[in-house]
Amino acid sequence: MPGQGGTFPPLIDQHCHGVLRTGPEPDVFEGYLTEAHVPQHPDPGPGSPPRGPGGRAGYFDTQLGFAVRRWCAPELGLEPHCPPAAYLERRAELGTTEVTGRLLRASGIATFLVDTGLPGALLTPGELAETAMAEAHEIVRLERLAERAADTARDTHSFLAELADSVRESACTARGFKSVVAYRCGLDLEPTPPGTSAVYAAADRWLASRVRGGRLSDPVLERHLLWSAVRTGLPLQLHTGFGDPDLRLDRCDPLLLTDFIRATAPYEAPLILLHCYPYHRGAGYLAAVFPHVHADFGLTLTHTGARARHVLAELLELTPFGKLLFSTDAYGVPELYLTGARLFREAMTSLTGQWVERGEWSPSDAERVTAMIAGGTAKRLYGL
Amino acid sequence: MPGQGGTFPPLIDQHCHGVLRTGPEPDVFEGYLTEAHVPQHPDPGPGSPPRGPGGRAGYFDTQLGFAVRRWCAPELGLEPHCPPAAYLERRAELGTTEVTGRLLRASGIATFLVDTGLPGALLTPGELAETAMAEAHEIVRLERLAERAADTARDTHSFLAELADSVRESACTARGFKSVVAYRCGLDLEPTPPGTSAVYAAADRWLASRVRGGRLSDPVLERHLLWSAVRTGLPLQLHTGFGDPDLRLDRCDPLLLTDFIRATAPYEAPLILLHCYPYHRGAGYLAAVFPHVHADFGLTLTHTGARARHVLAELLELTPFGKLLFSTDAYGVPELYLTGARLFREAMTSLTGQWVERGEWSPSDAERVTAMIAGGTAKRLYGL
Amino acid sequence: MPGQGGTFPPLIDQHCHGVLRTGPEPDVFEGYLTEAHVPQHPDPGPGSPPRGPGGRAGYFDTQLGFAVRRWCAPELGLEPHCPPAAYLERRAELGTTEVTGRLLRASGIATFLVDTGLPGALLTPGELAETAMAEAHEIVRLERLAERAADTARDTHSFLAELADSVRESACTARGFKSVVAYRCGLDLEPTPPGTSAVYAAADRWLASRVRGGRLSDPVLERHLLWSAVRTGLPLQLHTGFGDPDLRLDRCDPLLLTDFIRATAPYEAPLILLHCYPYHRGAGYLAAVFPHVHADFGLTLTHTGARARHVLAELLELTPFGKLLFSTDAYGVPELYLTGARLFREAMTSLTGQWVERGEWSPSDAERVTAMIAGGTAKRLYGL
């Protein structure tokens, strides 16, 4: 049984983003601890939380903020739960490179699958791997492929041809695809692949109205992307559940994907439902009844901190144990990798420890299931 | 207080199905541990869980699979948590009759209310009772009455007449009705009884298009059935929440029944919301505010295994204690009866034990509420 | 750390109603322990819970009923968990004034924010304050302003003028507004303020069809009220989640307010989502990503009793700690104040105690966050 102080299987972080090359400045650090668009509210009104040490809304006063102070402070030579100001000061003193290296190497993550579709001056997967003394592979974000093709295409025909090429090429170099259709049109999609003429018409409309750099949110093109990915047979990660305020959470319930899941069942491509909270029990149901569906917790454990154990336990109600995958969804600051990894490790150890103590699970099953979730299943699905 | 090793009140399993007369063969046993349509996926792709001992997807690696190994193995003379292969071997060695007898008699279930509407070579309620040394009564599945009448009726008029007769006759012999309208059209029904001409038109359409053996899924005929049952005054069980992939879980939220519940409030017929997960808190609300509504946990405790205690606790948040009923929803294999019964007993004992220890409940209340849920309320509702 | 027997910060009950001047008679006391419309079902059918000591449905057999016997009986000189009949007898013996005084003063509530929009012969905020030896302030219910204006207005023009005046005047005397739009049309509103001509047309229609005393449920007038309140900059409390059977719970999910929340973000007015159960995790998400959104638990802890700790823990998953507010939603009987306050105190102490023991929170953070939720945040938001 994985015990306190005992060994824990190496982690495969099956869904994360990059780490900033430099910074962040202390006064914007808290913005990385929340899904709120903090920088857009530089002067919060009376309805906002009290300002934190950096002069912004106090996002250190959250489960994630407390978890960062608990788990990361000791790696920087501070007491757990030291004041946020002391933490930020020490962080600045050590510098980005040193902090990133220490926190990544302490995370126990051996392999990163990096969704490279987010903007910002981030370490590449290769640099992340080097810094963490780990491996890294790429996950390609579908919407980014479409947006890039739209930026360069001469016309609708060349746009769709280039998009098809880029999906095909990505399938050779990346380990899987990711879609943020939840953000762009919600998950209540028509389940079937759109016909060629519908795709052309949608592409015409989008390209005609689009300004350079504009986001894809056309539902026909989104379906076209999803089906293009499914047809490659590679794993397809789908954002579900909470995220930043660009989404409407009630349109991100993974159960809204049910008809799409049915339609894609005959294909080989595994679907991986990311995050899922607060709809994670529904995600567990989908993983239980559809062979190609899997669930992940990503953002969820990181943001629920001291409650991670309970949320993970809920995911372990219906999800078959071979169909749940660890990830951190970390972005921007290395704290999110370390915190996500530690919270999972502690939660899993504590939960299975209780179940073994009560006789509900055997010690060897606890060890086996922990290894599956930590990385075994990801290894199998992504061919690592 | 019901304690470990102490006595526990006799159980009334208010919703279950039958047990197979013979088998199942070891290589299909796991199919009874999941709501997935396993036999339809004999060759699971890379997105499926690792194959289990029987060569199929590993549905032993679930909370239910672990619970079966924990609770049933000792009744067959094995260690708890013995390997699945050893369990299946021992099962085959003892034979169906012996295994069924041992597990049913160990379950502590004194009375079975059997929904006889499922297909398969199953023991009748009488045979089940004899094998378990218990009592059994019938619950009639409404859709089955309609499908049987359709198989034999000459025309629409005789179909509706025969359906009316069969509802009336069932009300004399059975203890209640059951509907799977959740599977057939979802729970977001028009709440009122359909008029006679609408029923005739719907029956015409259905009979004209139906092939022999075809399922009822017409929403007008479903409403006609539900109201026919309500008018008898007998308890009406309604599937809500999760089940096999034929349903869309988001259309099985019991709250979608709210207007039907309001419309049926003036009648005497108790409504019993089955399973409910993951919408069980909403079911508890309905039971709290509508006098004729009750909640059950059925499938839910069985499938959540080591987490049964927590899910039961959530049901005990708003549900008035006299309105929650024990059931197993067991089907096919006797393991599901024993596991459902043990998980409930352990969960209830553990929960009330904690509450008594913290001073939140009195010991005599704990005992009294346990007896209500175990069978007292079912006795009252079904006139046992 | 707030410990057993230690001091606990003074409470600000940011959402409650009044206490009855006299009574209730023992045989209707249980009606105050439920959101069901008990008096409308004087003769419950076989589907109802067993009758309690007062001859009515047994709403003492709920988590709230058990919590009342636990926490209130000792304040009346009885053993915790004494039988309901003994409790009601003692209550009658002491008389309303004595019982109300004892229970309110034992609650630890220092400030009451009273929604004065409910009918009944209730103590005024001033009388409540005096009885409890505390402070009280008014929260104005928007629908009540409209209904009062409609009772006296000569025509549409004078109705709207009087409504505008009463909102403006309330903003000077009250600490905030409250809306029960959830009950009247559900929360899936058009998010934007209705135009003047639409408001006039809706007011015309409503006044023409209304009988004196009739309730407001017109969605255009509801939106007009909400926006009138938001424009004052005062806190706006919104009923979300469960309540009595007049609402459809699935239309009270606070996530349905997302577009209204986005539209009101540029204004100063804090929005406070009341109750939230069982959608409290979604409410926590909204509070996490929208600076002006806050969450409350009101009814929820009171009605979940022994489970209050777990429900509060779920609220503390995503809700930033400076954005969660204590309230009791107490109405009619003083038991609901004491029970709500004790359940919160015990839940908060127990939860933070566990987190501190596991090293997940620091003792000083636990103390600080407890003080925020108990009253610190309410003090800031309502300018107390």
PDB file of C-alpha atoms in Angstrom, chain B residues 45-237:
ATOM      1  CA  GLY B  45     -10.366  -1.254 -28.297  1.00  0.00           C
ATOM      2  CA  PRO B  46      -7.402   0.485 -26.676  1.00  0.00           C
ATOM      3  CA  GLY B  47      -9.797   2.819 -24.912  1.00  0.00           C
ATOM      4  CA  SER B  48     -11.288  -0.001 -22.845  1.00  0.00           C
ATOM      5  CA  PRO B  49     -10.197  -1.161 -19.432  1.00  0.00           C
ATOM      6  CA  PRO B  50      -7.709  -4.002 -19.304  1.00  0.00           C
ATOM      7  CA  ARG B  51      -9.263  -7.399 -19.829  1.00  0.00           C
ATOM      8  CA  GLY B  52     -10.214  -9.325 -16.764  1.00  0.00           C
ATOM      9  CA  PRO B  53      -9.747 -12.981 -15.990  1.00  0.00           C
ATOM     10  CA  GLY B  54     -12.620 -13.982 -18.219  1.00  0.00           C
ATOM     11  CA  GLY B  55     -11.127 -12.326 -21.265  1.00  0.00           C
ATOM     12  CA  ARG B  56     -13.558  -9.378 -21.128  1.00  0.00           C
ATOM     13  CA  ALA B  57     -13.240  -5.793 -20.018  1.00  0.00           C
ATOM     14  CA  GLY B  58     -12.167  -5.798 -16.377  1.00  0.00           C
ATOM     15  CA  TYR B  59     -15.353  -4.871 -14.568  1.00  0.00           C
ATOM     16  CA  PHE B  60     -14.001  -6.527 -11.448  1.00  0.00           C
ATOM     17  CA  ASP B  61     -11.868  -3.368 -11.154  1.00  0.00           C
ATOM     18  CA  THR B  62     -14.732  -1.246  -9.881  1.00  0.00           C
ATOM     19  CA  GLN B  63     -16.163  -0.481  -6.448  1.00  0.00           C
ATOM     20  CA  LEU B  64     -18.791  -3.153  -7.113  1.00  0.00           C
ATOM     21  CA  GLY B  65     -16.200  -5.715  -8.184  1.00  0.00           C
ATOM     22  CA  PHE B  66     -14.173  -5.100  -5.030  1.00  0.00           C
ATOM     23  CA  ALA B  67     -17.316  -5.287  -2.880  1.00  0.00           C
ATOM     24  CA  VAL B  68     -18.309  -8.630  -4.411  1.00  0.00           C
ATOM     25  CA  ARG B  69     -14.885 -10.084  -3.641  1.00  0.00           C
ATOM     26  CA  ARG B  70     -15.084  -8.703  -0.126  1.00  0.00           C
ATOM     27  CA  TRP B  71     -18.556  -9.814   0.862  1.00  0.00           C
ATOM     28  CA  CYS B  72     -19.284 -12.882  -1.251  1.00  0.00           C
ATOM     29  CA  ALA B  73     -15.974 -14.733  -1.226  1.00  0.00           C
ATOM     30  CA  PRO B  74     -16.250 -15.701   2.461  1.00  0.00           C
ATOM     31  CA  GLU B  75     -19.733 -17.150   1.895  1.00  0.00           C
ATOM     32  CA  LEU B  76     -18.190 -19.478  -0.679  1.00  0.00           C
ATOM     33  CA  GLY B  77     -15.400 -20.471   1.699  1.00  0.00           C
ATOM     34  CA  LEU B  78     -12.755 -18.155   0.252  1.00  0.00           C
ATOM     35  CA  GLU B  79     -10.714 -15.316   1.688  1.00  0.00           C
ATOM     36  CA  PRO B  80     -12.180 -11.837   1.227  1.00  0.00           C
ATOM     37  CA  HIS B  81     -10.583 -10.125  -1.773  1.00  0.00           C
ATOM     38  CA  CYS B  82      -9.371 -13.388  -3.294  1.00  0.00           C
ATOM     39  CA  PRO B  83      -8.438 -13.013  -6.985  1.00  0.00           C
ATOM     40  CA  PRO B  84     -11.360 -12.871  -9.424  1.00  0.00           C
ATOM     41  CA  ALA B  85     -10.176 -16.039 -11.166  1.00  0.00           C
ATOM     42  CA  ALA B  86     -10.248 -17.982  -7.907  1.00  0.00           C
ATOM     43  CA  TYR B  87     -13.690 -16.613  -7.164  1.00  0.00           C
ATOM     44  CA  LEU B  88     -15.071 -17.651 -10.537  1.00  0.00           C
ATOM     45  CA  GLU B  89     -13.485 -21.077 -10.269  1.00  0.00           C
ATOM     46  CA  ARG B  90     -15.011 -21.695  -6.850  1.00  0.00           C
ATOM     47  CA  ARG B  91     -18.365 -20.448  -8.120  1.00  0.00           C
ATOM     48  CA  ALA B  92     -18.301 -22.936 -10.985  1.00  0.00           C
ATOM     49  CA  GLU B  93     -17.212 -25.713  -8.630  1.00  0.00           C
ATOM     50  CA  LEU B  94     -20.141 -25.160  -6.241  1.00  0.00           C
ATOM     51  CA  GLY B  95     -22.708 -24.724  -9.008  1.00  0.00           C
ATOM     52  CA  THR B  96     -25.464 -22.170  -9.472  1.00  0.00           C
ATOM     53  CA  THR B  97     -27.967 -23.673  -7.040  1.00  0.00           C
ATOM     54  CA  GLU B  98     -25.559 -23.875  -4.144  1.00  0.00           C
ATOM     55  CA  VAL B  99     -24.078 -20.423  -4.758  1.00  0.00           C
ATOM     56  CA  THR B 100     -27.501 -18.811  -5.130  1.00  0.00           C
ATOM     57  CA  GLY B 101     -28.800 -20.461  -1.986  1.00  0.00           C
ATOM     58  CA  ARG B 102     -25.783 -19.525   0.122  1.00  0.00           C
ATOM     59  CA  LEU B 103     -25.640 -15.894  -0.984  1.00  0.00           C
ATOM     60  CA  LEU B 104     -29.378 -15.227  -0.801  1.00  0.00           C
ATOM     61  CA  ARG B 105     -29.715 -16.770   2.645  1.00  0.00           C
ATOM     62  CA  ALA B 106     -26.714 -14.825   3.915  1.00  0.00           C
ATOM     63  CA  SER B 107     -28.196 -11.539   2.719  1.00  0.00           C
ATOM     64  CA  GLY B 108     -30.603 -11.049   5.594  1.00  0.00           C
ATOM     65  CA  ILE B 109     -33.398 -10.195   3.156  1.00  0.00           C
ATOM     66  CA  ALA B 110     -36.724 -11.440   4.497  1.00  0.00           C
ATOM     67  CA  THR B 111     -38.978 -10.129   1.727  1.00  0.00           C
ATOM     68  CA  PHE B 112     -38.387  -9.495  -1.952  1.00  0.00           C
ATOM     69  CA  LEU B 113     -40.521  -7.252  -4.146  1.00  0.00           C
ATOM     70  CA  VAL B 114     -39.675  -8.501  -7.615  1.00  0.00           C
ATOM     71  CA  ASP B 115     -40.080  -6.457 -10.790  1.00  0.00           C
ATOM     72  CA  THR B 116     -40.895  -9.306 -13.164  1.00  0.00           C
ATOM     73  CA  GLY B 117     -40.558  -7.229 -16.311  1.00  0.00           C
ATOM     74  CA  LEU B 118     -37.000  -8.162 -17.264  1.00  0.00           C
ATOM     75  CA  PRO B 119     -36.258 -10.925 -19.778  1.00  0.00           C
ATOM     76  CA  GLY B 120     -33.958 -13.879 -19.192  1.00  0.00           C
ATOM     77  CA  ALA B 121     -34.240 -17.364 -17.679  1.00  0.00           C
ATOM     78  CA  LEU B 122     -34.772 -16.099 -14.144  1.00  0.00           C
ATOM     79  CA  LEU B 123     -36.168 -17.669 -10.999  1.00  0.00           C
ATOM     80  CA  THR B 124     -39.793 -16.673 -10.427  1.00  0.00           C
ATOM     81  CA  PRO B 125     -40.622 -14.697  -7.297  1.00  0.00           C
ATOM     82  CA  GLY B 126     -41.873 -17.946  -5.720  1.00  0.00           C
ATOM     83  CA  GLU B 127     -38.659 -19.806  -6.508  1.00  0.00           C
ATOM     84  CA  LEU B 128     -36.580 -16.899  -5.304  1.00  0.00           C
ATOM     85  CA  ALA B 129     -38.494 -16.909  -2.023  1.00  0.00           C
ATOM     86  CA  GLU B 130     -38.026 -20.625  -1.585  1.00  0.00           C
ATOM     87  CA  THR B 131     -34.312 -20.508  -2.332  1.00  0.00           C
ATOM     88  CA  ALA B 132     -33.787 -17.603   0.037  1.00  0.00           C
ATOM     89  CA  MET B 133     -36.146 -19.007   2.695  1.00  0.00           C
ATOM     90  CA  ALA B 134     -37.977 -15.687   2.482  1.00  0.00           C
ATOM     91  CA  GLU B 135     -41.153 -14.117   1.102  1.00  0.00           C
ATOM     92  CA  ALA B 136     -41.616 -12.636  -2.326  1.00  0.00           C
ATOM     93  CA  HIS B 137     -44.223 -10.451  -3.982  1.00  0.00           C
ATOM     94  CA  GLU B 138     -44.610  -9.112  -7.461  1.00  0.00           C
ATOM     95  CA  ILE B 139     -44.173  -5.598  -8.812  1.00  0.00           C
ATOM     96  CA  VAL B 140     -45.595  -5.231 -12.309  1.00  0.00           C
ATOM     97  CA  ARG B 141     -43.705  -3.324 -14.951  1.00  0.00           C
ATOM     98  CA  LEU B 142     -46.119  -1.097 -16.825  1.00  0.00           C
ATOM     99  CA  GLU B 143     -44.283  -1.090 -20.150  1.00  0.00           C
ATOM    100  CA  ARG B 144     -44.369  -4.905 -20.144  1.00  0.00           C
ATOM    101  CA  LEU B 145     -48.155  -4.883 -19.788  1.00  0.00           C
ATOM    102  CA  ALA B 146     -48.433  -2.643 -22.837  1.00  0.00           C
ATOM    103  CA  GLU B 147     -45.952  -4.693 -24.858  1.00  0.00           C
ATOM    104  CA  ARG B 148     -47.756  -7.943 -24.006  1.00  0.00           C
ATOM    105  CA  ALA B 149     -51.143  -6.463 -24.895  1.00  0.00           C
ATOM    106  CA  ALA B 150     -49.693  -5.222 -28.186  1.00  0.00           C
ATOM    107  CA  ASP B 151     -48.343  -8.681 -28.997  1.00  0.00           C
ATOM    108  CA  THR B 152     -51.813 -10.215 -28.877  1.00  0.00           C
ATOM    109  CA  ALA B 153     -54.306  -7.426 -29.608  1.00  0.00           C
ATOM    110  CA  ARG B 154     -56.366  -7.549 -32.807  1.00  0.00           C
ATOM    111  CA  ASP B 155     -56.784  -3.795 -33.026  1.00  0.00           C
ATOM    112  CA  THR B 156     -56.369  -0.525 -31.148  1.00  0.00           C
ATOM    113  CA  HIS B 157     -59.619  -0.901 -29.281  1.00  0.00           C
ATOM    114  CA  SER B 158     -58.836  -4.387 -28.027  1.00  0.00           C
ATOM    115  CA  PHE B 159     -55.263  -3.314 -27.193  1.00  0.00           C
ATOM    116  CA  LEU B 160     -56.484  -0.511 -24.932  1.00  0.00           C
ATOM    117  CA  ALA B 161     -59.188  -2.676 -23.405  1.00  0.00           C
ATOM    118  CA  GLU B 162     -56.721  -5.448 -22.657  1.00  0.00           C
ATOM    119  CA  LEU B 163     -54.244  -2.949 -21.233  1.00  0.00           C
ATOM    120  CA  ALA B 164     -56.927  -1.569 -18.915  1.00  0.00           C
ATOM    121  CA  ASP B 165     -57.832  -5.095 -17.841  1.00  0.00           C
ATOM    122  CA  SER B 166     -54.240  -6.040 -17.163  1.00  0.00           C
ATOM    123  CA  VAL B 167     -53.638  -2.930 -15.048  1.00  0.00           C
ATOM    124  CA  ARG B 168     -56.800  -3.700 -13.069  1.00  0.00           C
ATOM    125  CA  GLU B 169     -55.862  -7.351 -12.597  1.00  0.00           C
ATOM    126  CA  SER B 170     -52.288  -6.524 -11.650  1.00  0.00           C
ATOM    127  CA  ALA B 171     -53.598  -4.165  -9.000  1.00  0.00           C
ATOM    128  CA  CYS B 172     -55.261  -7.171  -7.358  1.00  0.00           C
ATOM    129  CA  THR B 173     -52.278  -9.509  -7.449  1.00  0.00           C
ATOM    130  CA  ALA B 174     -49.205  -7.272  -7.328  1.00  0.00           C
ATOM    131  CA  ARG B 175     -47.945  -4.974  -4.592  1.00  0.00           C
ATOM    132  CA  GLY B 176     -47.151  -2.103  -6.880  1.00  0.00           C
ATOM    133  CA  PHE B 177     -46.182  -0.897 -10.327  1.00  0.00           C
ATOM    134  CA  LYS B 178     -42.867   0.048 -11.874  1.00  0.00           C
ATOM    135  CA  SER B 179     -42.127   2.276 -14.856  1.00  0.00           C
ATOM    136  CA  VAL B 180     -38.998   2.639 -16.945  1.00  0.00           C
ATOM    137  CA  VAL B 181     -40.252   5.749 -18.707  1.00  0.00           C
ATOM    138  CA  ALA B 182     -36.839   7.262 -17.894  1.00  0.00           C
ATOM    139  CA  TYR B 183     -35.313   4.829 -20.416  1.00  0.00           C
ATOM    140  CA  ARG B 184     -38.025   5.201 -22.994  1.00  0.00           C
ATOM    141  CA  CYS B 185     -38.569   8.949 -23.265  1.00  0.00           C
ATOM    142  CA  GLY B 186     -36.826  10.598 -20.339  1.00  0.00           C
ATOM    143  CA  LEU B 187     -38.580  12.155 -17.357  1.00  0.00           C
ATOM    144  CA  ASP B 188     -39.461  15.527 -18.848  1.00  0.00           C
ATOM    145  CA  LEU B 189     -43.033  14.449 -19.566  1.00  0.00           C
ATOM    146  CA  GLU B 190     -46.197  16.413 -19.973  1.00  0.00           C
ATOM    147  CA  PRO B 191     -47.551  16.062 -16.461  1.00  0.00           C
ATOM    148  CA  THR B 192     -51.262  15.570 -17.149  1.00  0.00           C
ATOM    149  CA  PRO B 193     -53.145  12.422 -18.204  1.00  0.00           C
ATOM    150  CA  PRO B 194     -53.588  12.358 -21.989  1.00  0.00           C
ATOM    151  CA  GLY B 195     -57.152  12.561 -23.315  1.00  0.00           C
ATOM    152  CA  THR B 196     -58.902   9.505 -24.729  1.00  0.00           C
ATOM    153  CA  SER B 197     -58.555  10.545 -28.361  1.00  0.00           C
ATOM    154  CA  ALA B 198     -54.830  11.265 -27.930  1.00  0.00           C
ATOM    155  CA  VAL B 199     -54.365   7.822 -26.399  1.00  0.00           C
ATOM    156  CA  TYR B 200     -56.232   6.174 -29.280  1.00  0.00           C
ATOM    157  CA  ALA B 201     -54.194   8.056 -31.860  1.00  0.00           C
ATOM    158  CA  ALA B 202     -50.921   7.152 -30.149  1.00  0.00           C
ATOM    159  CA  ALA B 203     -51.938   3.501 -29.864  1.00  0.00           C
ATOM    160  CA  ASP B 204     -52.898   3.454 -33.541  1.00  0.00           C
ATOM    161  CA  ARG B 205     -49.518   4.836 -34.515  1.00  0.00           C
ATOM    162  CA  TRP B 206     -47.577   2.520 -32.269  1.00  0.00           C
ATOM    163  CA  LEU B 207     -49.402  -0.668 -33.270  1.00  0.00           C
ATOM    164  CA  ALA B 208     -49.107   0.205 -36.950  1.00  0.00           C
ATOM    165  CA  SER B 209     -45.342   0.724 -36.822  1.00  0.00           C
ATOM    166  CA  ARG B 210     -44.444  -1.904 -34.245  1.00  0.00           C
ATOM    167  CA  VAL B 211     -42.767  -5.189 -34.996  1.00  0.00           C
ATOM    168  CA  ARG B 212     -43.623  -8.038 -32.613  1.00  0.00           C
ATOM    169  CA  GLY B 213     -41.635  -7.725 -29.399  1.00  0.00           C
ATOM    170  CA  GLY B 214     -40.952  -4.017 -30.016  1.00  0.00           C
ATOM    171  CA  ARG B 215     -40.523  -1.740 -27.019  1.00  0.00           C
ATOM    172  CA  LEU B 216     -42.921   0.930 -25.946  1.00  0.00           C
ATOM    173  CA  SER B 217     -41.429   4.381 -26.101  1.00  0.00           C
ATOM    174  CA  ASP B 218     -44.368   6.537 -27.105  1.00  0.00           C
ATOM    175  CA  PRO B 219     -44.674   9.394 -24.610  1.00  0.00           C
ATOM    176  CA  VAL B 220     -48.473   9.599 -24.806  1.00  0.00           C
ATOM    177  CA  LEU B 221     -48.859   5.880 -24.060  1.00  0.00           C
ATOM    178  CA  GLU B 222     -46.253   6.194 -21.294  1.00  0.00           C
ATOM    179  CA  ARG B 223     -48.306   8.959 -19.664  1.00  0.00           C
ATOM    180  CA  HIS B 224     -51.442   6.874 -20.083  1.00  0.00           C
ATOM    181  CA  LEU B 225     -49.721   3.985 -18.283  1.00  0.00           C
ATOM    182  CA  LEU B 226     -48.423   6.158 -15.464  1.00  0.00           C
ATOM    183  CA  TRP B 227     -51.843   7.645 -14.838  1.00  0.00           C
ATOM    184  CA  SER B 228     -53.535   4.255 -15.064  1.00  0.00           C
ATOM    185  CA  ALA B 229     -51.212   3.061 -12.316  1.00  0.00           C
ATOM    186  CA  VAL B 230     -51.639   6.175 -10.167  1.00  0.00           C
ATOM    187  CA  ARG B 231     -55.426   5.766 -10.298  1.00  0.00           C
ATOM    188  CA  THR B 232     -55.197   2.303  -8.721  1.00  0.00           C
ATOM    189  CA  GLY B 233     -53.723   3.896  -5.589  1.00  0.00           C
ATOM    190  CA  LEU B 234     -50.891   1.317  -5.485  1.00  0.00           C
ATOM    191  CA  PRO B 235     -47.283   2.418  -5.043  1.00  0.00           C
ATOM    192  CA  LEU B 236     -45.624   3.390  -8.314  1.00  0.00           C
ATOM    193  CA  GLN B 237     -41.858   2.885  -8.633  1.00  0.00           C
TER     194      GLN B 237
END
